[in-house]
Coordinates of N, CA and C and ligand atoms in Angstrom, one line a residue:
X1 N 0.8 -1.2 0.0 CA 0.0 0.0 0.0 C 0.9 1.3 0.0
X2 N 0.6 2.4 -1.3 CA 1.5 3.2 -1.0 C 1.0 4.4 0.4
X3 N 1.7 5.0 0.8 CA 1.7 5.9 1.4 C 2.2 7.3 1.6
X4 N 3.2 7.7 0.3 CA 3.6 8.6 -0.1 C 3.8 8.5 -1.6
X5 N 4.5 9.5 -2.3 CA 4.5 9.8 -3.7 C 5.4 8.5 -3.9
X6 N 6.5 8.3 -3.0 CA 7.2 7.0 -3.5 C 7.4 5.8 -2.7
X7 N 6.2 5.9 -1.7 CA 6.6 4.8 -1.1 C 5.6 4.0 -0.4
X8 N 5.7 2.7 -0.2 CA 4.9 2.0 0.6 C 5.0 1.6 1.8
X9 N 3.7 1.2 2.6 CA 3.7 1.2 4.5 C 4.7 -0.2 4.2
X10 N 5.1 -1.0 3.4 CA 5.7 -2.4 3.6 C 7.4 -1.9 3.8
X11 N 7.8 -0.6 3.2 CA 9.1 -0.3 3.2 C 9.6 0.2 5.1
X12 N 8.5 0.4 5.5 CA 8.4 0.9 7.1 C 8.2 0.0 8.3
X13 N 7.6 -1.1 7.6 CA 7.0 -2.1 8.8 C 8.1 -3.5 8.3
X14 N 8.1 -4.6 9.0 CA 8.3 -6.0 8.7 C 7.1 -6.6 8.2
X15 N 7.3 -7.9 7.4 CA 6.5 -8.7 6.7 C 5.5 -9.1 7.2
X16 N 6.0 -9.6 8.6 CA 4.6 -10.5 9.5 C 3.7 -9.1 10.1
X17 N 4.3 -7.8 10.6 CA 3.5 -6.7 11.1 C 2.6 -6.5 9.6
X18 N 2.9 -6.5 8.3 CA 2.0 -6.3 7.4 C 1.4 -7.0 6.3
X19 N 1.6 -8.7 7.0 CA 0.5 -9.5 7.0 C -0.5 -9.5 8.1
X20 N -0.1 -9.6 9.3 CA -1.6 -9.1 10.4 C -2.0 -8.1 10.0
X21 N -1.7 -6.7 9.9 CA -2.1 -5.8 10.0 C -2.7 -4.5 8.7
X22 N -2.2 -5.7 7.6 CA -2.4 -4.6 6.6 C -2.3 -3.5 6.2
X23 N -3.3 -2.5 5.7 CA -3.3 -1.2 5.7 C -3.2 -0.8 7.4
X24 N -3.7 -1.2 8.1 CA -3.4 -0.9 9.4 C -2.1 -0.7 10.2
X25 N -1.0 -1.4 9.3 CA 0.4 -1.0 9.7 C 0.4 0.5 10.2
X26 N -0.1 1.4 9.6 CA 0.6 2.2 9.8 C 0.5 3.0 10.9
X27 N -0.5 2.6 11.9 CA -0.1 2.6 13.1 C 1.1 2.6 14.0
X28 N 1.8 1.5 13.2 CA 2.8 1.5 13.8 C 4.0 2.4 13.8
X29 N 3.9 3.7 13.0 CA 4.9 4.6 12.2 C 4.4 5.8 13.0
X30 N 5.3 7.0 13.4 CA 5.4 8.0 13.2 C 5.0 8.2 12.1
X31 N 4.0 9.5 11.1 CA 3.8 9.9 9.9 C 5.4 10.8 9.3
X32 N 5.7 11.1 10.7 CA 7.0 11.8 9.7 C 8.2 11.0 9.7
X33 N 8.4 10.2 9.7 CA 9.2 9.3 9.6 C 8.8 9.2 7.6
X34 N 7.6 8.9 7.3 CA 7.5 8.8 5.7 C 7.9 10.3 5.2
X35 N 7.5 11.3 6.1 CA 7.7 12.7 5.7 C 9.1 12.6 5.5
X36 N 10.2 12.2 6.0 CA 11.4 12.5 6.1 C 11.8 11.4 5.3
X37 N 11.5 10.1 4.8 CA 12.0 9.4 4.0 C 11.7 10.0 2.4
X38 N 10.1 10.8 1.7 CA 9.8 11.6 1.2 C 10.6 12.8 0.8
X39 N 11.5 13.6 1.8 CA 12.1 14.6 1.9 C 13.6 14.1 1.2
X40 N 13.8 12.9 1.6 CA 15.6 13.2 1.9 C 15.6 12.4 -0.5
X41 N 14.3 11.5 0.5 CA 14.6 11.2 -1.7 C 14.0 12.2 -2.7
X42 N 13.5 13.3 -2.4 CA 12.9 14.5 -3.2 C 14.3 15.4 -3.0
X43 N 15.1 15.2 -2.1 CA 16.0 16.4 -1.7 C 17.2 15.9 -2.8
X44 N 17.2 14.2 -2.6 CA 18.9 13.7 -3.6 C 18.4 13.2 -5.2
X45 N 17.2 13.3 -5.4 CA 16.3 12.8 -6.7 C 16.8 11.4 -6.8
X46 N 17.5 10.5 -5.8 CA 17.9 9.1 -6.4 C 16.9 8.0 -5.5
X47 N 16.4 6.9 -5.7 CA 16.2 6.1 -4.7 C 16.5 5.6 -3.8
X48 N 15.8 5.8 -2.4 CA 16.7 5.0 -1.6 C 15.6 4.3 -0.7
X49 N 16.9 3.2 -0.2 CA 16.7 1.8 0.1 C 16.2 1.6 1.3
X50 N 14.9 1.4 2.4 CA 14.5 1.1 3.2 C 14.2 -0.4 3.8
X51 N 13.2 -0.4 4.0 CA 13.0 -1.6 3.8 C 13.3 -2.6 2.9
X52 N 13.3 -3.5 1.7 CA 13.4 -4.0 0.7 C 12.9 -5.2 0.4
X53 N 11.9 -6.1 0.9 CA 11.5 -7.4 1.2 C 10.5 -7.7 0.1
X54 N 9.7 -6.4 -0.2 CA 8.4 -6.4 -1.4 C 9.4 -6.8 -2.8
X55 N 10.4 -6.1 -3.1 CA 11.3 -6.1 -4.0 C 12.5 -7.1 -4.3
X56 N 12.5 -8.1 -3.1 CA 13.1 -9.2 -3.1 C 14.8 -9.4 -2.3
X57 N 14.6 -8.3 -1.6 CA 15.9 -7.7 -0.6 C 15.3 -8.3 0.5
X58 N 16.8 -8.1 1.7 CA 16.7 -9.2 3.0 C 16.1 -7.7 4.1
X59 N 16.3 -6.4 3.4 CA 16.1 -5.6 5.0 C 14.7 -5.4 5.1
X60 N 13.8 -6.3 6.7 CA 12.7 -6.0 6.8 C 12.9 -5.0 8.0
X61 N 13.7 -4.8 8.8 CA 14.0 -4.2 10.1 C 14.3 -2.6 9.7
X62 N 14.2 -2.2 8.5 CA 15.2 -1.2 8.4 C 14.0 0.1 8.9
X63 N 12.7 -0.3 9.4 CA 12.3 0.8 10.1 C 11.5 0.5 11.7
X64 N 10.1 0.2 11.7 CA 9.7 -0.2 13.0 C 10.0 -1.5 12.8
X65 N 10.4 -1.6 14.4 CA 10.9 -3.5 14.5 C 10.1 -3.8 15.9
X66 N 9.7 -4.7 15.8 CA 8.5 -5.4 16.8 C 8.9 -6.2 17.9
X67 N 8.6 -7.0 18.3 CA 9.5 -7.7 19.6 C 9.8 -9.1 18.9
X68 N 9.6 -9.5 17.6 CA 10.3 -10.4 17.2 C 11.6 -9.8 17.0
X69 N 12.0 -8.8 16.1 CA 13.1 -8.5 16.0 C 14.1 -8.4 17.2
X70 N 15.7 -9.2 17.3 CA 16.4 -9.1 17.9 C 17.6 -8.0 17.6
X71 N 17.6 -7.5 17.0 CA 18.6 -6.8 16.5 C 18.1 -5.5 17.1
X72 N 19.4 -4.7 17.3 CA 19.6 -3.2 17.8 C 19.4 -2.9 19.4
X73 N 19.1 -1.8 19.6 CA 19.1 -1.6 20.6 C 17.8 -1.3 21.9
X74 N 17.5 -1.9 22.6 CA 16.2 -2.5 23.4 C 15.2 -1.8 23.3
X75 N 15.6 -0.1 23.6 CA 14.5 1.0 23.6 C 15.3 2.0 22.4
X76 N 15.9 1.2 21.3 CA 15.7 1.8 19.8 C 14.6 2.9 19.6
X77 N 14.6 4.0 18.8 CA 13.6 4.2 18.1 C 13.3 3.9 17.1
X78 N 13.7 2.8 17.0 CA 13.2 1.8 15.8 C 11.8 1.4 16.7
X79 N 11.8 1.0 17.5 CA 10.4 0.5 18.4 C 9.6 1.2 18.4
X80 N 9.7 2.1 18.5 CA 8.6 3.5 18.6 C 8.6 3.8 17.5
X81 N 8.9 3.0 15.8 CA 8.3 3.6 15.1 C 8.6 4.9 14.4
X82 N 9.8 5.8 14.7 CA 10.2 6.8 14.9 C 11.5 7.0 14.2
X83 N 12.4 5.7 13.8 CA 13.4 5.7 13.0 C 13.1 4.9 11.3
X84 N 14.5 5.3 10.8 CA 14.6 4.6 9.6 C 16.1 4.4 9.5
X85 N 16.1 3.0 9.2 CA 17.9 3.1 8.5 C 17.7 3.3 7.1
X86 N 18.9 3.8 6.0 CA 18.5 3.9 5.0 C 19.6 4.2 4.0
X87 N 19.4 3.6 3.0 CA 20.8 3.7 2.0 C 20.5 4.2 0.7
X88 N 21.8 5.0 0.2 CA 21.5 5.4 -1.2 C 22.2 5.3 -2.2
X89 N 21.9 4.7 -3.7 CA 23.2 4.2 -3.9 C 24.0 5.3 -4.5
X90 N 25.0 4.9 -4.6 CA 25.9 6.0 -5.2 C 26.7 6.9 -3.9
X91 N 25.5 7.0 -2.5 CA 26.2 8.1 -1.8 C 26.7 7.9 -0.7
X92 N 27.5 7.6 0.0 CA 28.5 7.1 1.0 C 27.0 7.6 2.4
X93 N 26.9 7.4 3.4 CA 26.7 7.5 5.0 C 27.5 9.0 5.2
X94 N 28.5 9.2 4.8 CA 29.4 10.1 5.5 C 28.8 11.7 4.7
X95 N 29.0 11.0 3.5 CA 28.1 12.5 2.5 C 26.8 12.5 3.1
X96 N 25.7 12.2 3.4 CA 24.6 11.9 3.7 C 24.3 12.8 4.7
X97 N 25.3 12.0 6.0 CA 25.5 13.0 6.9 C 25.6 14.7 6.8
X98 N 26.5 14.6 6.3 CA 27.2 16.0 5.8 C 26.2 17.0 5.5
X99 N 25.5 16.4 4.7 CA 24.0 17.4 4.3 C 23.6 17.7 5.1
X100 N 22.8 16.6 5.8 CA 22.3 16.7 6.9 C 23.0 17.7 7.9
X101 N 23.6 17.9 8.7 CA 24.5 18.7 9.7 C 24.4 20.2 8.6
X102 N 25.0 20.2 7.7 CA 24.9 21.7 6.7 C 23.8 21.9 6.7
X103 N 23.1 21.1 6.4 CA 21.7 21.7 5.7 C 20.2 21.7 6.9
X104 N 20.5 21.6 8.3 CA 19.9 21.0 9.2 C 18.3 21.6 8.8
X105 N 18.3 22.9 8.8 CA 16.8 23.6 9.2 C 15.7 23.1 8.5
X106 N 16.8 22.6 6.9 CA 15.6 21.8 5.8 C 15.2 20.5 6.3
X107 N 16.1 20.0 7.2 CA 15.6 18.3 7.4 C 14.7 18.3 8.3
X108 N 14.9 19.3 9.5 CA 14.5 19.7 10.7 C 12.4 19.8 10.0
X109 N 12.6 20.6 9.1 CA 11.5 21.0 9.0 C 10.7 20.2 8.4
X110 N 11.1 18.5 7.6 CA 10.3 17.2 7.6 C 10.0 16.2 9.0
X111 N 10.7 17.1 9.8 CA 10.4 16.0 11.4 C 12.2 15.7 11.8
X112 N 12.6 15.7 11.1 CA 14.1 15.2 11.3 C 14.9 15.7 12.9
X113 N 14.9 14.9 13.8 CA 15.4 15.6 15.3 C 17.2 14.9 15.1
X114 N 17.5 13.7 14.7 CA 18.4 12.9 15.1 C 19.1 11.8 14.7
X115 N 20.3 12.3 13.8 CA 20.9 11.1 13.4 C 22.2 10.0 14.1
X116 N 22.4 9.5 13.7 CA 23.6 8.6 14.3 C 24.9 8.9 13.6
X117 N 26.1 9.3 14.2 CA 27.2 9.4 14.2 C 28.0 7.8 13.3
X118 N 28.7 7.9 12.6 CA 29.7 6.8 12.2 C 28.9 5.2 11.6
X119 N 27.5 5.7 11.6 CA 27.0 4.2 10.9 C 27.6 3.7 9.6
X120 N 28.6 2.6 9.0 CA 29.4 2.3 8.2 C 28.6 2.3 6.8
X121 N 27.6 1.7 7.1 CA 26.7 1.2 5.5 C 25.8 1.7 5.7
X122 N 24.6 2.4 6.4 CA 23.4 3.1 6.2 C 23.2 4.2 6.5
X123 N 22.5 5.1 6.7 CA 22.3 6.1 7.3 C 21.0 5.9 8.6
X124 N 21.2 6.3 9.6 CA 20.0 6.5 10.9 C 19.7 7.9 11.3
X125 N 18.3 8.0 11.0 CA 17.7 9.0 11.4 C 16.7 8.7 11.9
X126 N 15.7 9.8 12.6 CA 14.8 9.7 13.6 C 14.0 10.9 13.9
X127 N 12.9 10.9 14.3 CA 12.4 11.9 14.7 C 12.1 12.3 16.5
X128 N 12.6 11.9 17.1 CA 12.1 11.7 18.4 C 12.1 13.1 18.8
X129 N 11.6 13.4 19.7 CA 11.1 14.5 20.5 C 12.9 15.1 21.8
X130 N 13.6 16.0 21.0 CA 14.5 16.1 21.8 C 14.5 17.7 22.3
X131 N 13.4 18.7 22.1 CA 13.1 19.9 22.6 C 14.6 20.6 22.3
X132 N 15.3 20.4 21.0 CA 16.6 21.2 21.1 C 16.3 22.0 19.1
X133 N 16.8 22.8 19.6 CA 16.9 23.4 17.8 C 18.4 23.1 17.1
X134 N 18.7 22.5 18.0 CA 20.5 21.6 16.6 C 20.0 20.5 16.7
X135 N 20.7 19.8 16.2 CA 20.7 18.5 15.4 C 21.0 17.8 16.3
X136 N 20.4 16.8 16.9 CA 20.9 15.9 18.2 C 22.1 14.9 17.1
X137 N 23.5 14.1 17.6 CA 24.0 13.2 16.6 C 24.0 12.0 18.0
X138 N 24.0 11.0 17.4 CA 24.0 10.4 18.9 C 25.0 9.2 18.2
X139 N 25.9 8.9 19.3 CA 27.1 8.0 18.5 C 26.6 6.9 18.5
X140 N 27.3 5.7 17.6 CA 27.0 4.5 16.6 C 27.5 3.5 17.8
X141 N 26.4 2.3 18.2 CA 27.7 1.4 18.8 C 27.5 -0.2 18.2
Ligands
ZN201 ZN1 18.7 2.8 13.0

């Protein structure tokens, strides 16, 4: 099901969350979490990689992850629905970043509160609620 100009609630949720839940996944999402995946691929005009499971790729975790999922970290904002990992091809994590920190006020203003420092292969962002006007970075572990 799509849910923005380029994207569907399946790139946001896992498989089994959107076989129970169908259109109804999207409960499980922050809305600006699509706002900001919406932004950052309108901002670089290229595709990028979220989830990938509909298309025949292994990342189902790369946004909300449920209590099946073991990976990351316990009270993630991946849990709450609130993160995305995310890759683009062609552009390194580090350029990614870079924008982001330069260009904060544009990201800021699709929901964007918070990325992660040094992630090797993806990029992590988030929207969580951090009542600050800079860019929270919160380091990689
Ligand atoms: Zn993440």
């Amino acid at each position: 099901m799509k849910i923005s100009k380029n994207f569907s609630i399946q790139e946001f949720v896992p498989p089994a969350i959107y076989e129970h839940f169908g259109e109804k996944s999207i409960w499980f999402i922050d809305p600006k979490i699509v706002q900001m995946a919406q932004f950052i691929r309108d901002r670089f005009g290229k595709p990028i990689t979220i989830n990938n499971y509909l298309s025949g790729g292994t990342f189902q975790y790369s946004g909300f992850r449920d209590n099946a999922c073991t990976i990351g970290a316990e009270n993630s904002q991946h849990r709450h629905g609130r993160a995305i990992d995310f890759r683009i091809q062609g552009m390194s994590p580090m350029e990614i970043r870079a924008d982001i920190i330069k260009n904060f006020e544009l990201f800021r203003a699709s929901g964007l509160t918070t990325i992660e420092g040094g992630t090797p292969t993806w990029t992590h962002i988030d929207c969580r609620f951090t009542n600050m006007d800079s860019l929270l970075i919160v380091p990689y572990k």
